[in-house]
Short mmCIF file of C-alpha atoms in Angstrom, two decimals:
data_model
loop_
_atom_site.label_atom_id
_atom_site.label_comp_id
_atom_site.label_asym_id
_atom_site.label_seq_id
_atom_site.Cartn_x
_atom_site.Cartn_y
_atom_site.Cartn_z
CA MET R 1 -58.28 -19.17 -68.39
CA ALA R 2 -59.30 -22.27 -67.70
CA ASP R 3 -58.05 -24.69 -65.21
CA LEU R 4 -54.68 -26.65 -66.08
CA PRO R 5 -54.21 -30.62 -65.56
CA ILE R 6 -51.55 -31.58 -63.36
CA ASN R 7 -51.28 -34.62 -62.63
CA GLY R 8 -54.79 -35.52 -63.48
CA GLU R 9 -55.70 -32.84 -61.21
CA PHE R 10 -57.06 -29.82 -61.35
CA ALA R 11 -55.51 -26.26 -60.05
CA GLU R 12 -58.17 -23.43 -59.40
CA PRO R 13 -56.44 -20.70 -61.65
CA GLU R 14 -55.86 -17.88 -58.33
CA ASN R 15 -53.18 -17.27 -56.27
CA GLN R 16 -52.69 -19.92 -54.12
CA LEU R 17 -50.80 -20.00 -50.45
CA SER R 18 -48.65 -22.93 -49.54
CA VAL R 19 -46.84 -22.40 -46.22
CA HIS R 20 -43.81 -24.76 -45.10
CA ARG R 21 -42.36 -23.58 -41.30
CA ASP R 22 -40.89 -20.67 -42.61
CA VAL R 23 -40.91 -20.12 -46.14
CA VAL R 24 -44.04 -19.35 -48.59
CA ILE R 25 -43.93 -19.39 -52.04
CA VAL R 26 -46.31 -18.33 -54.84
CA ASN R 27 -46.36 -18.06 -58.65
CA ASN R 28 -48.03 -15.86 -60.55
CA THR R 29 -47.03 -16.56 -64.12
CA SER R 30 -50.75 -17.05 -65.69
CA HIS R 31 -50.20 -13.24 -64.84
CA ILE R 32 -47.64 -12.66 -67.00
CA LEU R 33 -48.73 -14.74 -69.84
CA ASP R 34 -52.00 -12.88 -70.03
CA PHE R 35 -49.81 -9.54 -70.46
CA LEU R 36 -47.63 -11.12 -73.27
CA LEU R 37 -50.14 -12.49 -75.10
CA PHE R 38 -53.38 -11.21 -75.22
CA SER R 39 -51.89 -7.08 -74.30
CA THR R 40 -51.92 -6.38 -78.24
CA PRO R 41 -52.39 -2.38 -78.34
CA MET R 42 -49.11 -0.42 -78.37
CA ASP R 43 -50.32 2.18 -75.56
CA ASP R 44 -50.35 -0.64 -73.72
CA ILE R 45 -47.27 -2.08 -74.33
CA PHE R 46 -45.05 0.28 -72.06
CA THR R 47 -47.63 -0.90 -69.22
CA CYS R 48 -47.03 -4.52 -69.59
CA LEU R 49 -43.29 -4.25 -69.60
CA LEU R 50 -43.25 -2.22 -66.65
CA THR R 51 -45.32 -4.98 -64.91
CA TRP R 52 -43.70 -7.41 -66.49
CA THR R 53 -39.79 -6.26 -65.21
CA THR R 54 -41.64 -5.24 -61.91
CA ASN R 55 -42.14 -9.47 -61.44
CA ILE R 56 -39.33 -10.17 -62.18
CA SER R 57 -37.45 -8.58 -60.11
CA ARG R 58 -39.40 -9.15 -57.35
CA ARG R 59 -39.10 -13.06 -58.46
CA PHE R 60 -35.84 -12.04 -58.28
CA ILE R 61 -35.34 -10.71 -55.13
CA ASN R 62 -37.84 -13.51 -53.16
CA PHE R 63 -35.36 -16.23 -55.17
CA ILE R 64 -32.68 -14.10 -53.01
CA GLU R 65 -34.62 -14.52 -49.68
CA ASN R 66 -35.39 -18.16 -50.04
CA LEU R 67 -31.26 -18.93 -50.49
CA VAL R 68 -31.04 -16.40 -47.37
CA LEU R 69 -33.07 -18.16 -45.17
CA GLN R 70 -32.03 -21.82 -46.12
CA ASP R 71 -29.18 -20.66 -45.44
CA VAL R 72 -29.30 -19.31 -41.94
CA TYR R 73 -32.00 -22.76 -41.34
CA ARG R 74 -28.79 -24.49 -41.95
CA CYS R 75 -26.60 -22.35 -39.62
CA ARG R 76 -29.54 -22.53 -36.96
CA GLU R 77 -30.60 -26.41 -37.18
CA GLY R 78 -26.61 -27.81 -38.06
CA SER R 79 -27.96 -29.47 -41.61
CA ILE R 80 -31.45 -29.77 -43.20
CA ALA R 81 -32.08 -32.97 -44.36
CA VAL R 82 -34.36 -31.99 -46.82
CA SER R 83 -37.28 -34.92 -47.80
CA SER R 84 -37.86 -36.52 -50.97
CA MET R 85 -39.67 -34.02 -53.39
CA TYR R 86 -40.13 -33.95 -57.18
CA CYS R 87 -40.20 -30.96 -59.30
CA MET R 88 -42.74 -30.62 -62.34
CA GLU R 89 -43.18 -27.13 -63.90
CA ASN R 90 -45.50 -26.82 -66.83
CA SER R 91 -44.31 -23.73 -68.72
CA ASN R 92 -47.92 -22.57 -69.37
CA SER R 93 -49.15 -22.89 -65.80
CA GLY R 94 -45.94 -22.50 -63.38
CA ILE R 95 -47.48 -24.49 -61.15
CA CYS R 96 -45.45 -26.92 -58.85
CA GLN R 97 -48.00 -28.90 -56.16
CA ARG R 98 -45.28 -30.89 -53.57
CA SER R 99 -46.16 -34.66 -53.12
CA SER R 100 -48.46 -36.45 -50.90
CA TYR R 101 -45.42 -38.32 -48.99
CA GLU R 102 -43.17 -35.31 -48.43
CA PRO R 103 -41.99 -35.58 -45.05
CA GLU R 104 -41.93 -32.28 -42.32
CA GLY R 105 -38.79 -30.24 -42.77
CA GLU R 106 -39.42 -29.00 -46.77
CA PHE R 107 -38.87 -24.99 -47.63
CA LEU R 108 -41.44 -23.27 -49.85
CA ALA R 109 -40.83 -19.77 -51.07
CA ASN R 110 -43.22 -17.50 -50.82
CA THR R 111 -44.05 -15.27 -54.48
CA ASP R 112 -46.95 -12.94 -55.64
CA SER R 113 -48.97 -15.36 -56.73
CA GLY R 114 -48.94 -19.30 -58.35
CA ILE R 115 -47.91 -22.53 -56.22
CA ILE R 116 -44.60 -24.14 -57.34
CA LYS R 117 -44.39 -27.46 -56.40
CA THR R 118 -40.92 -28.94 -55.96
CA ASN R 119 -39.29 -32.10 -55.58
CA HIS R 120 -36.21 -33.45 -54.10
CA CYS R 121 -32.86 -32.22 -55.43
CA ARG R 122 -29.60 -33.13 -54.11
CA GLN R 123 -28.10 -31.29 -56.78
CA LEU R 124 -30.03 -28.09 -55.52
CA ARG R 125 -28.77 -28.41 -51.82
CA ARG R 126 -24.85 -28.74 -52.98
CA ASP R 127 -25.66 -25.70 -55.06
CA VAL R 128 -27.32 -23.31 -52.47
CA PRO R 129 -24.26 -22.79 -49.76
CA PHE R 130 -22.40 -22.09 -53.82
CA ILE R 131 -25.16 -19.43 -54.83
CA PHE R 132 -25.12 -17.67 -51.41
CA GLN R 133 -21.67 -17.53 -51.02
CA GLY R 134 -20.73 -16.19 -54.33
CA LEU R 135 -24.04 -13.29 -53.95
CA MET R 136 -22.24 -12.38 -50.42
CA PHE R 137 -18.57 -12.11 -52.39
CA PRO R 138 -19.02 -8.37 -53.00
CA LEU R 139 -19.78 -8.10 -48.77
CA PHE R 140 -16.84 -10.68 -47.92
CA ALA R 141 -14.96 -8.49 -50.42
CA LEU R 142 -16.05 -5.01 -48.76
CA ARG R 143 -15.31 -6.50 -44.95
CA LEU R 144 -11.96 -7.65 -45.86
CA THR R 145 -11.10 -3.94 -47.61
CA TRP R 146 -12.29 -2.78 -44.24
CA ARG R 147 -10.54 -4.89 -42.32
CA LEU R 148 -7.17 -4.55 -43.71
CA VAL R 149 -8.20 -0.48 -43.46
CA VAL R 150 -8.72 -0.74 -39.88
CA ALA R 151 -6.15 -2.81 -38.93
CA PRO R 152 -3.47 0.06 -38.93
CA TRP R 153 -5.08 2.19 -36.95
CA ARG R 154 -6.29 -0.30 -34.67
CA CYS R 155 -1.91 -1.72 -34.14
CA ALA R 156 -2.01 1.93 -33.61
CA PHE R 157 -4.18 2.74 -31.05
CA TYR R 158 -3.22 -0.41 -29.40
CA TYR R 159 0.86 0.70 -28.87
CA LEU R 160 -0.43 3.36 -27.81
CA ASN R 161 -2.68 2.48 -25.27
CA ARG R 162 0.08 0.29 -23.91
CA THR R 163 3.03 2.86 -24.18
CA GLN R 164 0.23 5.25 -22.08
CA ALA R 165 0.07 2.32 -19.80
CA GLN R 166 3.76 1.95 -19.56
CA VAL R 167 4.78 5.51 -19.23
CA TYR R 168 1.71 5.55 -16.36
CA SER R 169 3.38 2.79 -14.79
CA ILE R 170 6.43 4.26 -14.53
CA VAL R 171 5.48 8.17 -13.42
CA SER R 172 3.28 5.70 -10.87
CA ARG R 173 7.24 3.99 -9.80
CA MET R 174 8.20 7.16 -9.79
CA GLU R 175 5.89 9.06 -7.79
CA ARG R 176 5.91 5.99 -4.98
CA THR R 177 9.70 6.29 -5.02
CA LEU R 178 10.03 9.74 -3.85
CA ARG R 179 7.38 9.93 -1.90
CA GLY R 180 8.88 7.26 0.34
CA SER R 181 8.08 6.95 3.33
CA SER R 182 6.67 10.41 4.09
CA ASP R 183 3.27 8.99 5.09
CA ASP R 184 4.77 6.73 7.31
CA ILE R 185 6.98 8.47 9.52
CA GLY R 186 5.57 9.12 12.99
CA TRP R 187 1.80 6.87 12.22
CA LEU R 188 2.15 5.78 15.80
CA GLN R 189 1.51 9.33 17.05
CA ARG R 190 -1.01 10.66 14.94
CA THR R 191 -3.11 6.83 15.09
CA PRO R 192 -6.14 7.92 17.89
CA GLY R 193 -6.18 5.72 20.98
CA MET R 194 -2.73 5.11 21.32
CA ALA R 195 -1.41 6.14 24.92
CA PRO R 196 0.63 9.31 25.56
CA VAL R 197 4.47 9.29 26.55
CA GLU R 198 6.11 10.29 29.14
CA ASP R 199 9.44 12.86 28.70
CA GLY R 200 12.10 10.96 31.32
CA SER R 201 15.31 12.48 29.95
CA ALA R 202 15.82 14.75 33.32
CA ARG R 203 15.49 12.37 35.56
CA PHE R 204 17.83 10.15 33.29
CA LEU R 205 20.43 12.66 32.91
CA GLU R 206 20.20 12.93 37.06
CA LEU R 207 20.73 8.60 37.26
CA LEU R 208 23.73 9.04 34.23
CA GLU R 209 25.59 11.75 36.44
CA ALA R 210 25.06 10.25 39.90
CA ILE R 211 26.51 7.02 38.13
CA ARG R 212 29.50 9.05 36.58
CA ASN R 213 30.18 10.32 40.02
CA GLY R 214 29.99 6.11 41.23
CA LYS R 215 26.76 5.79 42.73
CA HIS R 216 25.41 2.26 41.77
CA THR R 217 21.79 2.10 43.18
CA LEU R 218 21.07 -0.89 40.34
CA PRO R 219 19.58 -3.40 42.61
CA ASN R 220 20.28 -7.35 42.60
CA SER R 221 17.08 -8.93 42.94
CA PHE R 222 16.28 -9.01 39.57
CA VAL R 223 18.12 -10.77 36.04
CA TYR R 224 19.26 -8.34 33.35
CA LEU R 225 18.77 -9.89 29.60
CA LEU R 226 20.22 -7.76 27.04
CA VAL R 227 18.90 -8.41 23.26
CA PRO R 228 20.75 -8.13 20.85
CA GLY R 229 19.47 -6.56 17.54
CA LEU R 230 19.68 -7.17 13.83
CA PHE R 231 23.33 -8.80 12.53
CA SER R 232 24.29 -9.25 16.49
CA ASN R 233 25.37 -12.91 15.72
CA HIS R 234 28.05 -11.53 13.03
CA GLY R 235 29.36 -8.87 15.99
CA PRO R 236 31.36 -10.47 18.76
CA LEU R 237 31.25 -7.92 20.72
CA TYR R 238 27.44 -7.09 20.67
CA PHE R 239 27.20 -6.05 24.68
CA VAL R 240 29.72 -7.64 25.54
CA ALA R 241 31.47 -4.76 27.55
CA THR R 242 28.07 -3.94 29.29
CA LYS R 243 28.33 -7.49 30.30
CA ARG R 244 31.33 -7.58 31.75
CA PHE R 245 30.67 -4.47 33.33
CA PHE R 246 27.10 -5.71 35.10
CA SER R 247 29.26 -8.95 36.02
CA LYS R 248 31.83 -6.82 38.03
CA MET R 249 29.51 -4.74 39.91
CA GLY R 250 27.98 -8.26 41.02
CA LEU R 251 24.44 -8.41 38.72
CA ALA R 252 23.46 -11.25 36.86
CA CYS R 253 23.35 -10.59 33.63
CA HIS R 254 22.96 -12.31 30.55
CA ILE R 255 23.09 -11.96 26.51
CA ALA R 256 20.18 -13.39 24.85
CA LYS R 257 21.64 -16.16 22.61
CA ILE R 258 18.99 -15.42 19.95
CA HIS R 259 19.26 -15.84 15.90
CA SER R 260 19.10 -12.32 15.33
CA GLU R 261 18.38 -12.95 11.35
CA ALA R 262 15.00 -14.41 12.85
CA SER R 263 11.39 -13.25 12.41
CA VAL R 264 10.46 -11.31 15.16
CA GLU R 265 7.45 -14.36 15.70
CA HIS R 266 10.20 -16.37 16.11
CA ASN R 267 12.54 -14.78 18.55
CA ALA R 268 9.45 -13.67 20.54
CA TRP R 269 9.06 -17.78 20.96
CA GLU R 270 12.82 -17.89 21.95
CA LEU R 271 12.76 -15.09 24.16
CA LYS R 272 9.40 -16.65 25.73
CA GLN R 273 11.37 -19.65 26.17
CA TYR R 274 14.69 -17.57 27.58
CA ILE R 275 12.86 -15.20 30.31
CA GLU R 276 10.94 -18.43 31.86
CA GLU R 277 14.30 -20.64 31.94
CA LEU R 278 16.02 -17.50 33.78
CA TYR R 279 13.25 -17.43 36.17
CA TRP R 280 12.53 -20.90 37.02
CA GLY R 281 16.64 -20.80 37.38
CA SER R 282 17.16 -17.91 39.77
CA GLY R 283 13.86 -17.18 41.15
CA LYS R 284 13.96 -13.16 40.25
CA ARG R 285 12.05 -11.64 37.88
CA VAL R 286 13.98 -11.05 34.48
CA MET R 287 14.41 -7.00 33.79
CA LEU R 288 14.61 -6.94 29.92
CA LEU R 289 16.87 -4.32 27.56
CA GLY R 290 16.78 -4.72 24.16
CA HIS R 291 18.46 -3.06 21.56
CA SER R 292 17.25 -2.18 17.57
CA LYS R 293 15.60 -5.28 16.93
CA GLY R 294 16.27 -6.66 20.15
CA GLY R 295 13.65 -4.35 21.17
CA VAL R 296 11.01 -5.03 18.95
CA ASP R 297 11.24 -8.74 19.54
CA SER R 298 11.08 -8.46 23.00
CA ALA R 299 7.90 -6.37 22.83
CA ALA R 300 6.47 -9.30 20.82
CA ALA R 301 7.46 -11.69 23.39
CA LEU R 302 5.02 -9.73 25.87
CA SER R 303 2.84 -8.92 23.92
CA ILE R 304 2.15 -12.42 22.73
CA TYR R 305 2.80 -14.18 25.24
CA TRP R 306 1.71 -11.74 28.39
CA SER R 307 -0.59 -14.06 30.43
CA GLU R 308 2.40 -16.87 30.95
CA LEU R 309 5.35 -13.90 31.16
CA GLU R 310 3.24 -11.22 33.46
CA ASN R 311 4.87 -12.48 36.61
CA LYS R 312 8.31 -13.37 35.34
CA VAL R 313 8.81 -10.07 33.89
CA ALA R 314 10.02 -6.65 35.87
CA GLY R 315 10.22 -3.76 32.87
CA LEU R 316 11.53 -3.73 29.18
CA ALA R 317 13.70 -0.46 28.10
CA LEU R 318 13.92 -0.51 24.29
CA VAL R 319 16.64 0.92 23.19
CA GLN R 320 16.44 2.93 19.80
CA SER R 321 14.21 0.32 18.38
CA PRO R 322 11.70 0.55 15.65
CA TYR R 323 8.89 0.01 17.43
CA GLY R 324 6.96 2.08 14.61
CA GLY R 325 9.09 0.39 11.25
CA SER R 326 12.02 1.91 9.98
CA PRO R 327 12.71 4.07 6.67
CA ILE R 328 15.17 2.52 5.64
CA ALA R 329 14.10 -1.09 5.50
CA SER R 330 10.14 0.59 3.89
CA ASP R 331 12.51 2.71 1.28
CA THR R 332 14.33 -0.96 0.85
CA LEU R 333 11.90 -3.42 0.32
CA ARG R 334 8.86 -1.29 -1.14
CA GLU R 335 7.08 -2.68 -3.52
CA GLY R 336 5.98 -0.59 -6.59
CA GLN R 337 8.85 1.73 -6.51
CA ILE R 338 11.70 2.03 -9.36
CA ALA R 339 14.20 -1.43 -9.42
CA ASP R 340 11.63 -3.13 -6.27
CA LYS R 341 12.91 -6.61 -7.55
CA GLU R 342 16.51 -6.09 -8.26
CA THR R 343 16.72 -4.49 -4.93
CA ARG R 344 14.75 -7.32 -3.02
CA ARG R 345 16.68 -9.83 -4.84
CA ILE R 346 20.08 -8.27 -4.01
CA MET R 347 18.98 -8.42 -0.12
CA GLU R 348 17.77 -11.70 -0.09
CA LEU R 349 21.62 -12.53 -1.38
CA LEU R 350 23.07 -10.82 1.34
CA ILE R 351 20.37 -11.93 3.83
CA CYS R 352 19.76 -15.56 3.41
CA LYS R 353 22.39 -16.46 1.13
CA THR R 354 25.66 -15.01 2.61
CA ILE R 355 24.49 -14.59 6.26
CA LYS R 356 22.27 -17.28 5.89
CA GLY R 357 19.41 -15.60 7.70
CA ASP R 358 15.95 -15.08 6.97
CA MET R 359 14.42 -12.32 4.82
CA GLN R 360 11.21 -12.19 6.72
CA ALA R 361 13.54 -10.35 9.86
CA LEU R 362 13.82 -7.43 7.89
CA GLU R 363 10.51 -7.41 6.29
CA ASP R 364 9.15 -7.10 9.81
CA LEU R 365 11.14 -3.70 10.01
CA THR R 366 8.68 -1.98 7.72
CA TYR R 367 6.16 -0.38 8.43
CA GLU R 368 3.31 -1.60 6.93
CA LYS R 369 4.48 -5.02 8.36
CA ARG R 370 4.49 -3.09 12.44
CA LYS R 371 1.51 -1.36 11.69
CA GLU R 372 -0.19 -4.85 11.44
CA PHE R 373 1.87 -6.28 14.53
CA VAL R 374 0.96 -3.36 16.75
CA MET R 375 -2.92 -3.03 16.01
CA LYS R 376 -3.22 -6.84 16.48
CA HIS R 377 -0.70 -7.13 19.21
CA LYS R 378 -0.98 -4.37 21.78
CA LEU R 379 1.64 -4.15 24.81
CA PRO R 380 -0.10 -5.08 28.35
CA GLU R 381 -1.49 -1.93 30.70
CA GLY R 382 0.96 -1.42 33.84
CA ILE R 383 4.18 -2.57 32.35
CA PRO R 384 7.37 -0.47 32.70
CA LEU R 385 8.64 1.06 29.41
CA ILE R 386 11.39 2.90 28.18
CA SER R 387 12.12 4.29 25.00
CA PHE R 388 15.32 5.52 23.93
CA SER R 389 15.95 7.64 21.19
CA SER R 390 18.88 9.51 19.74
CA GLU R 391 20.26 11.42 16.96
CA ALA R 392 23.29 10.65 15.12
CA ARG R 393 26.15 13.64 14.52
CA VAL R 394 26.32 14.33 10.19
CA ALA R 395 29.05 16.58 10.95
CA PRO R 396 31.91 15.31 7.88
CA GLY R 397 34.39 14.28 10.31
CA VAL R 398 32.11 11.71 11.54
CA LEU R 399 33.11 10.27 7.81
CA ALA R 400 36.86 9.37 9.27
CA THR R 401 35.12 7.51 12.39
CA LEU R 402 36.06 3.96 12.35
CA THR R 403 34.44 1.27 15.03
CA GLN R 404 35.21 -1.80 16.86
CA ILE R 405 33.29 -4.33 16.24
CA ALA R 406 35.20 -7.89 16.96
CA HIS R 407 38.40 -8.77 17.45
CA ALA R 408 40.70 -11.24 15.23
CA GLU R 409 42.84 -13.48 17.13
CA LEU R 410 46.60 -14.06 15.04
CA PRO R 411 48.37 -17.32 14.60
CA ARG R 412 50.96 -18.04 16.55
CA LEU R 413 54.55 -17.90 14.51
CA PRO R 414 57.49 -19.40 14.81
CA PHE R 415 60.42 -17.66 15.08
CA LEU R 416 63.67 -18.10 12.57
CA LYS R 417 65.78 -20.15 14.06
CA PHE R 418 69.63 -18.48 13.85
CA GLY R 419 71.54 -21.55 15.43
CA SER R 420 70.64 -20.51 18.47
CA SER R 421 69.52 -21.99 21.58
CA GLU R 422 68.05 -18.68 22.89
CA PHE R 423 65.93 -18.63 19.99
CA ASP R 424 65.46 -22.00 19.51
CA ASN R 425 63.42 -23.18 22.17
CA VAL R 426 60.56 -19.80 21.64
CA SER R 427 57.52 -21.54 20.34
CA GLY R 428 55.93 -18.31 19.20
CA LEU R 429 53.72 -15.68 20.31
CA GLY R 430 49.94 -14.85 19.42
CA HIS R 431 47.66 -12.34 19.99
CA GLN R 432 44.35 -10.32 19.58
CA VAL R 433 43.83 -7.48 16.55
CA PRO R 434 40.57 -5.31 16.69
CA ILE R 435 38.93 -5.20 13.75
CA VAL R 436 37.36 -1.94 12.82
CA ILE R 437 34.66 -0.83 10.31
CA PRO R 438 33.44 2.56 9.12
CA VAL R 439 30.32 1.83 11.03
CA SER R 440 29.90 5.27 12.31
CA ALA R 441 30.42 6.69 8.87
CA ALA R 442 28.09 4.70 7.45
CA MET R 443 25.18 5.53 10.33
CA ALA R 444 26.42 9.50 9.83
CA ALA R 445 25.47 9.46 5.74
CA CYS R 446 22.08 7.65 6.39
CA ALA R 447 21.33 10.02 9.15
CA LEU R 448 21.90 12.53 6.69
CA HIS R 449 20.12 11.08 4.08
CA LEU R 450 16.84 10.96 6.29
CA LEU R 451 17.73 14.31 7.33
CA LEU R 452 17.32 15.75 3.81
CA ARG R 453 14.49 13.48 2.34
CA TYR R 454 12.16 13.52 5.21
CA GLY R 455 13.74 15.87 7.89
CA GLU R 456 13.15 13.62 10.29
CA LYS R 457 16.04 12.97 13.13
CA SER R 458 17.44 9.99 13.60
CA ASP R 459 20.37 8.04 14.57
CA GLY R 460 20.65 6.82 11.06
CA LEU R 461 18.10 4.09 10.93
CA VAL R 462 15.72 4.67 13.31
CA THR R 463 13.93 8.08 13.09
CA CYS R 464 13.50 9.34 16.87
CA ARG R 465 9.39 9.77 16.77
CA ASP R 466 9.48 5.76 15.59
CA ALA R 467 11.40 4.66 18.88
CA GLU R 468 9.04 6.54 21.05
CA VAL R 469 6.52 3.65 22.27
CA PRO R 470 3.22 4.68 23.00
CA GLY R 471 2.47 4.19 27.00
CA SER R 472 6.51 4.54 27.81
CA VAL R 473 8.40 7.44 29.44
CA VAL R 474 10.68 8.54 26.93
CA VAL R 475 14.58 9.81 27.10
CA ARG R 476 15.93 12.07 24.52
CA PRO R 477 20.02 11.81 25.66
CA GLU R 478 21.61 15.56 25.12
CA GLN R 479 24.41 13.72 23.28
CA LYS R 480 24.44 12.96 19.72
CA LEU R 481 24.32 9.41 19.57
CA ASP R 482 24.30 6.90 16.16
CA HIS R 483 22.50 3.40 16.18
CA ALA R 484 25.57 1.16 16.72
CA TRP R 485 27.48 3.30 19.34
CA MET R 486 24.90 1.87 22.21
CA VAL R 487 26.21 -1.66 21.47
CA TYR R 488 29.87 -1.41 19.28
CA SER R 489 33.51 1.25 21.48
CA SER R 490 34.79 3.67 18.65
CA LYS R 491 38.27 3.90 18.59
CA LYS R 492 37.95 7.84 19.13
CA LYS R 493 36.87 7.82 22.74
CA ASN R 494 36.04 10.85 25.03
CA LEU R 495 36.70 10.30 28.59
CA ASP R 496 34.30 13.84 29.22
CA GLU R 497 31.23 12.15 27.72
CA PRO R 498 29.48 8.82 29.66
CA ASN R 499 29.93 5.39 27.48
CA SER R 500 27.35 2.65 26.36
CA THR R 501 27.97 0.87 29.67
CA GLU R 502 26.75 3.89 31.87
CA MET R 503 24.01 4.79 30.37
CA CYS R 504 22.57 0.97 29.84
CA GLU R 505 22.69 1.09 33.59
CA ALA R 506 20.81 4.33 33.88
CA LEU R 507 18.42 3.08 31.78
CA LEU R 508 17.95 0.27 34.09
CA THR R 509 18.03 2.04 37.26
CA LEU R 510 14.89 4.13 35.76
CA LEU R 511 13.17 1.69 34.72
CA VAL R 512 13.48 -0.39 38.11
CA GLU R 513 12.27 3.18 39.28
CA LEU R 514 9.15 3.35 37.16
CA GLY R 515 8.58 0.06 38.23
CA GLU R 516 8.77 0.66 41.78
CA ARG R 517 6.05 4.05 41.26
CA LYS R 518 3.36 2.16 39.16
CA LYS R 519 3.25 -1.17 42.17
CA GLU R 520 2.46 2.09 44.09
CA GLU R 521 0.00 3.29 42.23
CA ARG R 522 -1.64 0.12 41.63
CA LYS R 523 -1.85 0.15 45.69
CA GLU R 524 -2.66 3.24 46.29
CA ALA R 525 -5.79 2.40 43.68
#
């Protein structure tokens, strides 16, 4: 075929490739016309139709590729500024040529033969996304159908995973609740590097027997400070009998006036101030006897402020003190167990709102807090230490035992007037009545619970193993004593057994002997 004039110029009939950025358009229309106009034999008709069909299919595929590439370019660049182009088609040659004033950023589609010349067409720019979306409609419909089919399965798997997580959480909480403090009780004895304990029970029983026979050897060269335990502010008779007994013997004895429901570190600071005041006021060193949390507070004061109290403290006796921790406190406040948040709210209501205490006081007695504190603040070496631990009775008869913890002052009530001067001049009398509650019964129930659950002997609140301080002289009495027996008196008294004041005197006497022995050992060394 001859050259065809386009805009006054001639274009060669052979395939020309015009590339602009990403898309190349080639037209081969002349090749199709040659088959249609000049291939007249019947045997070439099928070949012509086949070639024509193939060419049209290829054109359609190239057209779709152009639309996809245009849309992709629009998504990547944000917007495609199509420059001014002119479109002039020749029905014979089908050749289009880009104008000389065409700016950068145009698209040219690639075909097998020919060059298509396009101009600026605003309608094409508006229609290309619509055409592309129309062609992609089946794909969108298929995707929507797939999502509708998969959505129920996804919801099922989501709820299945959520249910599985909830079941796992419940099982984990149940295991943590049932296991309780099994791994924590007696951790002091299992920890490597802890000093061994010495059994002083035999010597304690000898001193106790001598005291009951009227032999009192407790010297007056010390000031004896009794440190009460948790909730002692709500028991007016706490250590009162012991202090009165020591005062009758002419000994300087005091009960530390501290806020028992405060944290261990706070009470340690208060005791440090109390010890220094007693020392500078009397010129005598102080012997400490702490019961329950009072022993923990006293040990904390010596551990933290030993550099200031070294020459002011002569010894420390810890009576039923949870130095290693208490399973009752840990089981009550342990996180991750069943109803842990509800239990904590109840304890906060009782301690913080009702008795105006600090929740930290109970938390400091848990195994977690005690491990952290003991590893950080160890007791000083060389100081005389005594640990007193006991086992409560769990017999059924103990469940009916009542314990006197305070007394109440009745108001003065005037007598009725009967018109007689003998009764009219009487103003009325008042007297005190004891306040008794079943403290011993509660201790017996707790001790039975710890014995059945953990197989551990305890006084109801503290196990025997957790009350033994490393490096101390341990006293294990033969008498069954609960946690409240040492400070509160019971209505059911047995005169054949020693009382709490005699045991406190025996413990302090043994502590004085231990201090003298350590002093001699230092001289020999």
